[in-house]
């Protein structure tokens, strides 16, 4: 999570209103600013609503933990990331976090049910990991509340007379071969938070991001970190999954199942702009090819429906040509042996701010399990941030050489841990082959719309012809195969962009007048 203070919101808003350069930046941004300009106010409104319910929320937390008192810290120091707010609650003997999603960041307005989808998949991930991967260090999920008002508590804080029926239910289900009910037990009281919530233990350690700049060039620190990352990945990979999907708490609120679309942040981000992803919530995948096809179709949808998706005619042609070529070259980057698996649960949001470490970089806690879903083993890429570059920040040959050096270091540790755990190694070699043949970049290009074109232009296209990235004729020809009437769509999108810019200007000057 990236901590922000609500006290900074009015100043940021005022800057957008009064600074002409901020209007120019908004026009040039790839983000739909007509949507994101409302984020500060919507966040402020949510904070005010939660602040007004502070006494009720404290009473609910006291009921959950069966304590006489607790205290929610002032809203000025709540911790917020892109998709959630985490509110520190002080109990008599420990601190916990009340974590709620931001409905205005996950498409709830345009696609009702997105907030519940996100919550149910994250709950299911916590519950599955706590039962099947006990060596993966995650916060304890003490309780959760669903949008219907129901509240569930973990066995450790549930009275014995409420636990016994659930324990008997689990025993009978296991004997009969039925899906095993979750251990969390429903409460007699309800909550009033429309989007639901999680109550989590405080993470042990400090965010890796805080000390990354101090130690990432130190091989001893890196080795310790790599060993922790490898152990987590190998623990997750100890259980094969039957399909590409997300775990989800079922509507009966008793069992979890691998039945939800493989939810990643880009699906909800695109839907938050009112753009249909084209991937229904119940869709899962038994093979890799249709999954990749849908990821590329998601980016097609962004081109079609986002009003500012194309800067100009050339930009539209470049994006269309890149997406067309990604489809055409798919077979070069997939190994047919892994088309139908194996599939493994993967932490897709495992970046430096979500990894908590001690002073020696031993991993103590992994936070923010949202966006976790199963992936084909080939798509389980090593972290791209090992040399402090953004995924599309590898612009020079030197950058690639630096990364490859550290990557081999990481994979040597991974192989060592894999042999210790399984007696042999094949995953480390597969990750190295994925890097060497360029599949590393291909998979990132399919998953990350914002980085797609740069990854294609710098790493994928030159692998087939070094001259093509500089030849406009390539874009002129290939864009036509993106779809029927591709050029007509470009003309339409330029009209959409013109109207979009006019709306931005109107909003800008209206806010300036109000100020």
Short mmCIF file of C-alpha atoms in Angstrom, two decimals:
data_model
loop_
_atom_site.label_atom_id
_atom_site.label_comp_id
_atom_site.label_asym_id
_atom_site.label_seq_id
_atom_site.Cartn_x
_atom_site.Cartn_y
_atom_site.Cartn_z
CA UNK A 1 0.00 0.00 0.00
CA UNK A 2 1.10 3.56 -0.63
CA UNK A 3 0.26 5.56 2.49
CA UNK A 4 -1.41 8.89 1.84
CA UNK A 5 -2.91 11.44 4.13
CA UNK A 6 -6.44 12.74 3.64
CA UNK A 7 -5.16 16.10 4.75
CA UNK A 8 -3.33 16.43 1.41
CA UNK A 9 -6.49 16.08 -0.66
CA UNK A 10 -7.70 19.69 -0.75
CA UNK A 11 -4.24 20.95 -1.72
CA UNK A 12 -3.99 18.42 -4.55
CA UNK A 13 -7.45 19.39 -5.74
CA UNK A 14 -6.60 23.08 -5.56
CA UNK A 15 -3.48 22.51 -7.64
CA UNK A 16 -5.55 20.82 -10.34
CA UNK A 17 -7.95 23.74 -10.28
CA UNK A 18 -5.50 26.60 -10.40
CA UNK A 19 -2.42 25.41 -12.24
CA UNK A 20 -2.65 25.64 -16.03
CA UNK A 21 0.15 23.11 -16.42
CA UNK A 22 -1.96 20.56 -14.53
CA UNK A 23 -4.66 20.88 -17.21
CA UNK A 24 -2.05 20.21 -19.89
CA UNK A 25 -0.81 17.21 -17.92
CA UNK A 26 -4.38 15.93 -17.58
CA UNK A 27 -4.90 16.20 -21.34
CA UNK A 28 -1.69 14.28 -22.08
CA UNK A 29 -2.29 11.62 -19.43
CA UNK A 30 -3.17 8.09 -20.55
CA UNK A 31 -5.54 7.92 -17.59
CA UNK A 32 -9.19 8.96 -17.99
CA UNK A 33 -9.00 12.14 -15.90
CA UNK A 34 -12.74 12.72 -16.12
CA UNK A 35 -13.00 9.72 -13.83
CA UNK A 36 -9.89 10.08 -11.67
CA UNK A 37 -10.46 13.79 -10.97
CA UNK A 38 -13.31 12.75 -8.66
CA UNK A 39 -11.21 10.31 -6.60
CA UNK A 40 -10.09 12.80 -3.90
CA UNK A 41 -13.67 13.96 -3.20
CA UNK A 42 -15.05 10.40 -3.20
CA UNK A 43 -12.31 9.32 -0.82
CA UNK A 44 -12.98 12.33 1.39
CA UNK A 45 -16.70 11.47 1.45
CA UNK A 46 -15.97 7.86 2.40
CA UNK A 47 -13.67 8.96 5.21
CA UNK A 48 -16.35 11.34 6.52
CA UNK A 49 -18.94 8.56 6.43
CA UNK A 50 -16.66 6.19 8.32
CA UNK A 51 -15.78 8.91 10.81
CA UNK A 52 -19.49 9.46 11.47
CA UNK A 53 -19.85 5.73 12.22
CA UNK A 54 -16.81 5.59 14.47
CA UNK A 55 -18.74 4.66 17.63
CA UNK A 56 -20.69 1.91 15.84
CA UNK A 57 -17.50 0.54 14.28
CA UNK A 58 -15.74 0.47 17.65
CA UNK A 59 -18.74 -1.31 19.16
CA UNK A 60 -18.63 -3.88 16.35
CA UNK A 61 -14.90 -4.51 16.87
CA UNK A 62 -15.49 -4.96 20.61
CA UNK A 63 -18.16 -7.58 19.86
CA UNK A 64 -15.87 -9.39 17.43
CA UNK A 65 -13.02 -9.63 19.95
CA UNK A 66 -15.22 -9.80 23.06
CA UNK A 67 -13.44 -6.89 24.72
CA UNK A 68 -14.84 -3.98 26.67
CA UNK A 69 -13.15 -1.20 24.72
CA UNK A 70 -11.10 -0.36 21.63
CA UNK A 71 -10.08 2.81 19.83
CA UNK A 72 -10.01 3.71 16.14
CA UNK A 73 -7.17 6.12 15.38
CA UNK A 74 -8.00 9.55 13.87
CA UNK A 75 -8.83 9.55 10.15
CA UNK A 76 -5.93 11.92 9.44
CA UNK A 77 -3.52 9.02 9.93
CA UNK A 78 -5.45 6.18 8.29
CA UNK A 79 -3.41 4.23 5.76
CA UNK A 80 -4.73 4.23 2.20
CA UNK A 81 -3.53 2.54 -0.95
CA UNK A 82 -4.98 2.55 -4.44
CA UNK A 83 -7.87 0.21 -3.74
CA UNK A 84 -8.35 0.10 0.06
CA UNK A 85 -8.17 1.97 3.32
CA UNK A 86 -6.66 0.24 6.35
CA UNK A 87 -7.78 1.68 9.70
CA UNK A 88 -5.67 0.91 12.75
CA UNK A 89 -7.75 -0.19 15.76
CA UNK A 90 -6.13 -0.34 19.18
CA UNK A 91 -7.36 -3.23 21.35
CA UNK A 92 -6.35 -3.74 24.99
CA UNK A 93 -3.60 -6.24 24.10
CA UNK A 94 -2.87 -5.80 20.38
CA UNK A 95 -3.49 -3.69 17.29
CA UNK A 96 -5.60 -4.83 14.34
CA UNK A 97 -6.59 -3.31 11.02
CA UNK A 98 -10.10 -2.74 9.73
CA UNK A 99 -9.69 -2.91 5.96
CA UNK A 100 -12.30 -1.69 3.48
CA UNK A 101 -12.29 -1.43 -0.32
CA UNK A 102 -12.70 1.88 -2.14
CA UNK A 103 -15.86 1.32 -4.25
CA UNK A 104 -14.90 4.30 -6.45
CA UNK A 105 -11.66 2.58 -7.54
CA UNK A 106 -12.92 -0.88 -8.53
CA UNK A 107 -15.82 -0.24 -10.91
CA UNK A 108 -18.71 -0.62 -8.47
CA UNK A 109 -20.63 2.26 -10.05
CA UNK A 110 -20.60 0.81 -13.57
CA UNK A 111 -20.48 -2.89 -12.67
CA UNK A 112 -22.37 -3.44 -9.41
CA UNK A 113 -21.00 -6.40 -7.51
CA UNK A 114 -17.34 -5.67 -8.21
CA UNK A 115 -16.73 -4.71 -4.57
CA UNK A 116 -18.25 -7.97 -3.38
CA UNK A 117 -16.30 -9.92 -6.01
CA UNK A 118 -13.04 -8.38 -4.79
CA UNK A 119 -13.93 -9.03 -1.15
CA UNK A 120 -15.01 -12.66 -1.65
CA UNK A 121 -11.91 -13.54 -3.67
CA UNK A 122 -9.59 -11.96 -1.11
CA UNK A 123 -11.35 -13.69 1.80
CA UNK A 124 -11.10 -17.03 0.00
CA UNK A 125 -7.37 -16.48 -0.61
CA UNK A 126 -6.68 -15.80 3.08
CA UNK A 127 -8.70 -18.85 4.15
CA UNK A 128 -7.08 -21.17 1.59
CA UNK A 129 -3.54 -20.06 2.43
CA UNK A 130 -4.12 -20.32 6.18
CA UNK A 131 -5.22 -23.93 5.72
CA UNK A 132 -3.00 -25.17 2.88
CA UNK A 133 0.16 -23.01 2.99
CA UNK A 134 0.83 -22.40 6.67
CA UNK A 135 4.46 -21.53 5.90
CA UNK A 136 3.44 -18.49 3.82
CA UNK A 137 3.56 -15.56 6.30
CA UNK A 138 0.32 -13.60 5.97
CA UNK A 139 -1.74 -11.58 8.45
CA UNK A 140 -4.33 -13.45 10.47
CA UNK A 141 -7.86 -12.92 9.12
CA UNK A 142 -9.68 -12.41 12.42
CA UNK A 143 -13.03 -11.54 10.92
CA UNK A 144 -14.81 -10.40 7.80
CA UNK A 145 -18.10 -8.77 6.95
CA UNK A 146 -20.00 -9.21 3.70
CA UNK A 147 -22.08 -6.54 1.94
CA UNK A 148 -25.29 -8.22 3.15
CA UNK A 149 -24.35 -7.29 6.73
CA UNK A 150 -23.27 -10.74 7.91
CA UNK A 151 -20.14 -11.04 10.09
CA UNK A 152 -17.84 -14.06 10.48
CA UNK A 153 -15.10 -14.62 13.06
CA UNK A 154 -12.09 -16.94 13.14
CA UNK A 155 -11.99 -19.95 15.52
CA UNK A 156 -9.44 -18.27 17.79
CA UNK A 157 -11.85 -15.51 18.83
CA UNK A 158 -15.13 -17.45 18.56
CA UNK A 159 -16.84 -18.82 21.72
CA UNK A 160 -16.63 -22.63 21.99
CA UNK A 161 -20.40 -23.14 21.85
CA UNK A 162 -20.52 -21.47 18.44
CA UNK A 163 -17.47 -23.35 17.12
CA UNK A 164 -18.68 -26.89 17.86
CA UNK A 165 -21.43 -27.07 15.20
CA UNK A 166 -19.02 -25.83 12.52
CA UNK A 167 -16.33 -28.33 13.57
CA UNK A 168 -18.86 -31.19 13.39
CA UNK A 169 -20.01 -29.92 9.99
CA UNK A 170 -16.40 -29.96 8.74
CA UNK A 171 -15.83 -33.51 10.02
CA UNK A 172 -18.99 -34.86 8.37
CA UNK A 173 -18.21 -33.09 5.09
CA UNK A 174 -14.68 -34.53 5.00
CA UNK A 175 -15.99 -38.05 5.74
CA UNK A 176 -18.58 -37.78 2.95
CA UNK A 177 -16.16 -36.21 0.46
CA UNK A 178 -18.05 -32.94 0.27
CA UNK A 179 -16.45 -29.47 0.05
CA UNK A 180 -15.12 -28.67 3.51
CA UNK A 181 -16.80 -25.67 5.17
CA UNK A 182 -14.62 -22.75 6.22
CA UNK A 183 -13.60 -22.49 9.87
CA UNK A 184 -14.90 -18.95 10.32
CA UNK A 185 -18.30 -18.88 12.04
CA UNK A 186 -21.22 -16.52 11.47
CA UNK A 187 -22.13 -14.05 14.23
CA UNK A 188 -25.57 -13.15 15.56
CA UNK A 189 -25.01 -9.43 14.98
CA UNK A 190 -24.73 -7.51 11.69
CA UNK A 191 -22.70 -4.57 10.41
CA UNK A 192 -23.67 -1.51 8.37
CA UNK A 193 -20.78 -1.10 5.92
CA UNK A 194 -22.13 -1.38 2.35
CA UNK A 195 -18.91 -2.72 0.82
CA UNK A 196 -18.01 -5.18 3.59
CA UNK A 197 -14.69 -5.37 5.44
CA UNK A 198 -11.77 -7.47 6.68
CA UNK A 199 -10.25 -7.41 10.17
CA UNK A 200 -6.57 -8.37 9.99
CA UNK A 201 -3.70 -8.70 12.43
CA UNK A 202 -0.92 -6.15 12.28
CA UNK A 203 1.85 -7.11 9.85
CA UNK A 204 5.17 -8.10 11.38
CA UNK A 205 8.24 -6.34 9.98
CA UNK A 206 8.63 -3.23 7.85
CA UNK A 207 7.87 -2.69 4.13
CA UNK A 208 10.76 -3.77 1.93
CA UNK A 209 10.30 -0.53 0.00
CA UNK A 210 11.57 1.47 3.00
CA UNK A 211 15.05 -0.09 2.95
CA UNK A 212 15.27 -1.18 -0.69
CA UNK A 213 17.43 1.76 -1.74
CA UNK A 214 19.86 1.11 1.12
CA UNK A 215 20.53 -2.58 0.50
CA UNK A 216 19.36 -3.83 -2.90
CA UNK A 217 22.93 -3.78 -4.23
CA UNK A 218 24.15 -5.91 -1.32
CA UNK A 219 24.31 -9.58 -2.36
CA UNK A 220 23.79 -10.90 1.18
CA UNK A 221 20.56 -8.97 1.62
CA UNK A 222 19.38 -10.02 -1.84
CA UNK A 223 20.15 -13.67 -1.16
CA UNK A 224 18.09 -13.62 2.04
CA UNK A 225 15.19 -11.96 0.24
CA UNK A 226 15.38 -14.33 -2.74
CA UNK A 227 15.32 -17.33 -0.43
CA UNK A 228 12.16 -16.06 1.21
CA UNK A 229 10.48 -15.33 -2.13
CA UNK A 230 11.44 -18.78 -3.46
CA UNK A 231 10.05 -20.55 -0.41
CA UNK A 232 6.74 -18.72 -0.74
CA UNK A 233 6.44 -19.54 -4.46
CA UNK A 234 7.34 -23.20 -3.89
CA UNK A 235 4.82 -23.50 -1.08
CA UNK A 236 2.09 -22.14 -3.35
CA UNK A 237 3.27 -24.44 -6.15
CA UNK A 238 3.03 -27.53 -3.96
CA UNK A 239 -0.68 -27.77 -4.84
CA UNK A 240 -1.73 -28.05 -8.47
CA UNK A 241 -4.95 -26.26 -9.37
CA UNK A 242 -7.42 -27.49 -12.02
CA UNK A 243 -7.95 -24.24 -13.91
CA UNK A 244 -6.99 -20.57 -14.32
CA UNK A 245 -9.31 -18.71 -11.94
CA UNK A 246 -9.62 -16.96 -8.58
CA UNK A 247 -10.74 -18.60 -5.38
CA UNK A 248 -14.01 -17.19 -4.07
CA UNK A 249 -16.19 -17.54 -1.01
CA UNK A 250 -19.35 -19.19 -2.31
CA UNK A 251 -22.84 -17.62 -1.99
CA UNK A 252 -23.62 -20.11 0.81
CA UNK A 253 -20.86 -18.37 2.84
CA UNK A 254 -19.70 -21.84 3.95
CA UNK A 255 -17.26 -23.03 1.30
CA UNK A 256 -14.65 -21.66 -1.08
CA UNK A 257 -14.18 -22.70 -4.69
CA UNK A 258 -11.92 -21.94 -7.66
CA UNK A 259 -14.82 -20.56 -9.67
CA UNK A 260 -14.30 -16.83 -10.23
CA UNK A 261 -12.61 -15.19 -13.24
CA UNK A 262 -8.86 -14.76 -12.62
CA UNK A 263 -9.33 -11.29 -11.19
CA UNK A 264 -6.40 -8.92 -11.62
CA UNK A 265 -6.21 -5.22 -10.84
CA UNK A 266 -6.38 -4.20 -14.50
CA UNK A 267 -9.84 -5.75 -14.93
CA UNK A 268 -11.29 -3.63 -12.15
CA UNK A 269 -9.29 -0.55 -13.16
CA UNK A 270 -10.62 -0.72 -16.71
CA UNK A 271 -14.16 -1.42 -15.52
CA UNK A 272 -13.84 1.52 -13.12
CA UNK A 273 -13.59 3.78 -16.18
CA UNK A 274 -16.85 2.35 -17.49
CA UNK A 275 -15.07 0.11 -20.01
CA UNK A 276 -16.45 -3.45 -20.24
CA UNK A 277 -13.73 -6.04 -19.72
CA UNK A 278 -15.62 -8.65 -21.72
CA UNK A 279 -14.68 -11.26 -19.08
CA UNK A 280 -17.75 -12.32 -17.04
CA UNK A 281 -17.21 -13.15 -13.37
CA UNK A 282 -17.98 -16.84 -13.80
CA UNK A 283 -15.48 -17.40 -16.65
CA UNK A 284 -12.53 -19.69 -15.90
CA UNK A 285 -9.98 -21.34 -18.21
CA UNK A 286 -8.77 -24.90 -18.70
CA UNK A 287 -6.10 -23.89 -21.24
CA UNK A 288 -3.63 -21.04 -21.57
CA UNK A 289 -4.52 -19.87 -25.10
CA UNK A 290 -8.08 -18.63 -24.42
CA UNK A 291 -6.87 -16.90 -21.27
CA UNK A 292 -4.20 -14.97 -23.20
CA UNK A 293 -6.78 -14.20 -25.89
CA UNK A 294 -9.13 -12.67 -23.31
CA UNK A 295 -6.31 -10.60 -21.78
CA UNK A 296 -5.64 -9.12 -25.22
CA UNK A 297 -9.37 -8.60 -25.83
CA UNK A 298 -9.46 -6.63 -22.57
CA UNK A 299 -6.92 -4.25 -24.11
CA UNK A 300 -8.97 -4.13 -27.33
CA UNK A 301 -11.95 -3.05 -25.24
CA UNK A 302 -9.90 -0.28 -23.64
CA UNK A 303 -9.04 1.02 -27.13
CA UNK A 304 -12.69 0.90 -28.18
CA UNK A 305 -14.35 2.49 -25.18
CA UNK A 306 -11.91 4.74 -23.30
CA UNK A 307 -12.46 8.25 -24.70
CA UNK A 308 -8.77 9.21 -24.66
CA UNK A 309 -7.31 5.82 -25.64
CA UNK A 310 -5.53 7.27 -28.71
CA UNK A 311 -3.41 10.41 -28.83
CA UNK A 312 -3.54 10.71 -32.61
CA UNK A 313 -3.79 8.60 -35.78
CA UNK A 314 -0.24 7.27 -35.56
CA UNK A 315 -0.69 6.32 -31.90
CA UNK A 316 -3.88 4.43 -32.72
CA UNK A 317 -2.17 2.52 -35.52
CA UNK A 318 0.80 1.66 -33.32
CA UNK A 319 -1.37 0.26 -30.54
CA UNK A 320 -3.54 -1.73 -32.93
CA UNK A 321 -0.52 -3.13 -34.77
CA UNK A 322 1.11 -4.17 -31.50
CA UNK A 323 -2.01 -6.00 -30.27
CA UNK A 324 -2.41 -7.70 -33.66
CA UNK A 325 1.21 -8.85 -33.61
CA UNK A 326 0.94 -10.14 -30.03
CA UNK A 327 -1.88 -12.39 -31.18
CA UNK A 328 0.03 -13.48 -34.27
CA UNK A 329 3.17 -14.42 -32.32
CA UNK A 330 1.48 -16.10 -29.35
CA UNK A 331 2.58 -19.60 -30.40
CA UNK A 332 6.27 -18.57 -30.32
CA UNK A 333 6.10 -17.74 -26.61
CA UNK A 334 4.00 -20.61 -25.28
CA UNK A 335 5.39 -24.08 -24.69
CA UNK A 336 2.71 -26.53 -25.89
CA UNK A 337 3.65 -28.92 -23.07
CA UNK A 338 2.16 -26.49 -20.53
CA UNK A 339 -0.96 -25.48 -22.46
CA UNK A 340 -3.22 -27.35 -20.03
CA UNK A 341 -1.21 -26.69 -16.93
CA UNK A 342 0.08 -27.11 -14.39
CA UNK A 343 -1.67 -24.11 -12.85
CA UNK A 344 -0.68 -22.71 -9.46
CA UNK A 345 -2.00 -20.04 -7.11
CA UNK A 346 0.10 -16.91 -7.64
CA UNK A 347 0.48 -13.66 -5.70
CA UNK A 348 0.22 -11.26 -8.64
CA UNK A 349 0.62 -8.08 -6.55
CA UNK A 350 3.87 -9.04 -4.84
CA UNK A 351 5.77 -5.77 -4.99
CA UNK A 352 8.14 -4.13 -2.52
CA UNK A 353 5.45 -2.32 -0.53
CA UNK A 354 3.55 -5.57 0.09
CA UNK A 355 6.58 -7.51 1.37
CA UNK A 356 7.41 -6.87 5.04
CA UNK A 357 10.91 -7.83 6.21
CA UNK A 358 13.12 -7.66 9.27
CA UNK A 359 16.42 -5.77 9.41
CA UNK A 360 18.20 -8.55 7.49
CA UNK A 361 15.50 -8.86 4.80
CA UNK A 362 14.01 -12.09 6.09
CA UNK A 363 10.39 -12.00 4.91
CA UNK A 364 8.07 -11.67 7.90
CA UNK A 365 4.69 -10.89 6.29
CA UNK A 366 3.04 -10.65 2.88
CA UNK A 367 0.11 -8.22 2.80
CA UNK A 368 -2.62 -7.30 0.31
CA UNK A 369 -3.66 -10.66 -1.11
CA UNK A 370 -6.17 -9.11 -3.50
CA UNK A 371 -5.66 -10.01 -7.16
CA UNK A 372 -4.28 -13.45 -6.22
CA UNK A 373 -5.33 -16.10 -8.74
CA UNK A 374 -4.01 -19.20 -10.42
CA UNK A 375 -1.67 -18.87 -13.38
CA UNK A 376 -0.02 -21.21 -15.87
CA UNK A 377 3.42 -22.17 -14.63
CA UNK A 378 5.01 -20.40 -17.62
CA UNK A 379 3.44 -17.10 -16.56
CA UNK A 380 4.94 -17.24 -13.06
CA UNK A 381 7.63 -14.72 -13.88
CA UNK A 382 10.41 -13.68 -11.50
CA UNK A 383 9.88 -10.17 -10.06
CA UNK A 384 10.69 -7.51 -12.67
CA UNK A 385 11.70 -4.99 -9.98
CA UNK A 386 14.90 -6.77 -8.88
CA UNK A 387 17.05 -3.94 -10.31
CA UNK A 388 14.67 -1.12 -9.33
CA UNK A 389 13.22 -0.66 -12.84
CA UNK A 390 9.57 -0.35 -13.81
CA UNK A 391 8.36 -3.20 -16.01
CA UNK A 392 8.66 -0.96 -19.08
CA UNK A 393 11.78 0.81 -17.80
CA UNK A 394 14.38 -1.47 -19.45
CA UNK A 395 15.37 0.91 -22.21
CA UNK A 396 19.05 0.13 -22.75
CA UNK A 397 21.04 -3.04 -23.31
CA UNK A 398 22.85 -2.34 -20.06
CA UNK A 399 19.54 -2.49 -18.17
CA UNK A 400 18.87 -5.98 -19.52
CA UNK A 401 22.39 -7.16 -18.70
CA UNK A 402 22.08 -5.88 -15.13
CA UNK A 403 18.74 -7.60 -14.69
CA UNK A 404 19.92 -10.90 -16.16
CA UNK A 405 22.84 -10.96 -13.75
CA UNK A 406 20.55 -10.54 -10.74
CA UNK A 407 17.96 -12.88 -12.26
CA UNK A 408 20.48 -15.72 -12.46
CA UNK A 409 21.35 -15.03 -8.84
CA UNK A 410 17.65 -15.28 -7.93
CA UNK A 411 17.14 -18.47 -9.95
CA UNK A 412 20.19 -20.13 -8.37
CA UNK A 413 18.62 -19.58 -4.96
CA UNK A 414 15.22 -20.72 -6.30
CA UNK A 415 16.79 -23.93 -7.67
CA UNK A 416 18.53 -24.61 -4.37
CA UNK A 417 15.26 -24.22 -2.44
CA UNK A 418 13.37 -26.28 -5.00
CA UNK A 419 15.80 -29.19 -4.63
CA UNK A 420 15.60 -28.95 -0.84
CA UNK A 421 11.81 -29.09 -0.94
CA UNK A 422 11.12 -31.45 -3.84
CA UNK A 423 14.34 -33.39 -4.38
CA UNK A 424 14.72 -32.08 -7.93
CA UNK A 425 14.35 -28.84 -9.90
CA UNK A 426 12.45 -27.89 -13.04
CA UNK A 427 10.69 -24.61 -12.21
CA UNK A 428 13.91 -22.58 -12.01
CA UNK A 429 15.03 -23.85 -15.43
CA UNK A 430 11.60 -23.07 -16.90
CA UNK A 431 11.76 -19.49 -15.60
CA UNK A 432 15.21 -19.07 -17.16
CA UNK A 433 13.96 -20.39 -20.53
CA UNK A 434 10.99 -18.05 -20.32
CA UNK A 435 13.40 -15.15 -19.91
CA UNK A 436 15.78 -16.29 -22.65
CA UNK A 437 13.15 -16.70 -25.34
CA UNK A 438 11.35 -13.45 -24.55
CA UNK A 439 8.19 -14.94 -23.05
CA UNK A 440 8.88 -12.88 -19.92
CA UNK A 441 8.13 -9.69 -21.88
CA UNK A 442 5.28 -11.22 -23.86
CA UNK A 443 3.36 -12.27 -20.76
CA UNK A 444 3.83 -8.86 -19.12
CA UNK A 445 2.63 -7.17 -22.33
CA UNK A 446 -0.57 -9.23 -22.30
CA UNK A 447 -1.24 -8.54 -18.61
CA UNK A 448 -0.40 -4.83 -18.30
CA UNK A 449 -2.27 -2.50 -20.67
CA UNK A 450 -0.33 0.63 -19.75
CA UNK A 451 3.03 -1.01 -20.50
CA UNK A 452 1.92 -3.11 -23.49
CA UNK A 453 3.18 -0.94 -26.34
CA UNK A 454 6.59 -0.16 -24.82
CA UNK A 455 7.19 -3.82 -24.02
CA UNK A 456 6.20 -4.85 -27.53
CA UNK A 457 8.28 -2.15 -29.20
CA UNK A 458 11.44 -2.64 -27.12
CA UNK A 459 11.56 -6.37 -26.46
CA UNK A 460 9.18 -8.36 -28.66
CA UNK A 461 9.16 -6.74 -32.09
CA UNK A 462 12.97 -6.48 -32.39
CA UNK A 463 13.27 -10.21 -31.72
CA UNK A 464 11.61 -10.83 -35.10
CA UNK A 465 13.05 -7.88 -37.03
CA UNK A 466 15.33 -5.22 -35.53
CA UNK A 467 14.28 -2.61 -38.11
CA UNK A 468 10.51 -2.88 -37.74
CA UNK A 469 10.18 -0.76 -34.57
CA UNK A 470 11.37 2.26 -36.58
CA UNK A 471 9.29 1.53 -39.72
CA UNK A 472 5.87 3.20 -39.92
CA UNK A 473 4.90 0.86 -42.77
CA UNK A 474 4.70 -1.97 -40.21
CA UNK A 475 2.01 -0.10 -38.25
CA UNK A 476 0.22 0.96 -41.44
CA UNK A 477 -0.18 -2.64 -42.56
CA UNK A 478 -0.66 -4.52 -39.31
CA UNK A 479 -3.21 -2.14 -37.77
CA UNK A 480 -5.71 -3.08 -40.49
CA UNK A 481 -5.74 -6.66 -39.19
CA UNK A 482 -6.70 -5.62 -35.67
CA UNK A 483 -10.34 -5.80 -36.72
CA UNK A 484 -12.87 -4.85 -39.36
CA UNK A 485 -12.92 -1.10 -40.07
CA UNK A 486 -9.95 -0.45 -37.81
CA UNK A 487 -9.20 2.86 -39.52
CA UNK A 488 -12.80 4.00 -39.05
CA UNK A 489 -12.49 3.28 -35.35
CA UNK A 490 -9.35 5.43 -35.18
CA UNK A 491 -11.26 8.33 -36.74
CA UNK A 492 -14.06 7.84 -34.21
CA UNK A 493 -11.61 7.76 -31.30
CA UNK A 494 -10.00 11.02 -32.41
CA UNK A 495 -13.47 12.56 -32.28
CA UNK A 496 -13.98 11.06 -28.83
CA UNK A 497 -10.67 12.52 -27.72
CA UNK A 498 -11.63 15.98 -28.96
CA UNK A 499 -14.87 15.86 -26.96
CA UNK A 500 -12.98 14.47 -23.96
CA UNK A 501 -10.50 17.38 -23.99
CA UNK A 502 -13.34 19.86 -24.22
CA UNK A 503 -14.99 18.28 -21.18
CA UNK A 504 -11.69 18.43 -19.30
CA UNK A 505 -11.36 22.13 -20.05
CA UNK A 506 -14.94 22.82 -18.92
CA UNK A 507 -14.34 20.94 -15.65
CA UNK A 508 -11.04 22.72 -15.11
CA UNK A 509 -12.43 26.22 -15.51
CA UNK A 510 -15.63 25.44 -13.63
CA UNK A 511 -13.57 24.31 -10.64
CA UNK A 512 -11.34 27.37 -10.95
CA UNK A 513 -14.42 29.61 -10.82
CA UNK A 514 -15.79 27.73 -7.78
CA UNK A 515 -12.46 28.14 -6.02
#
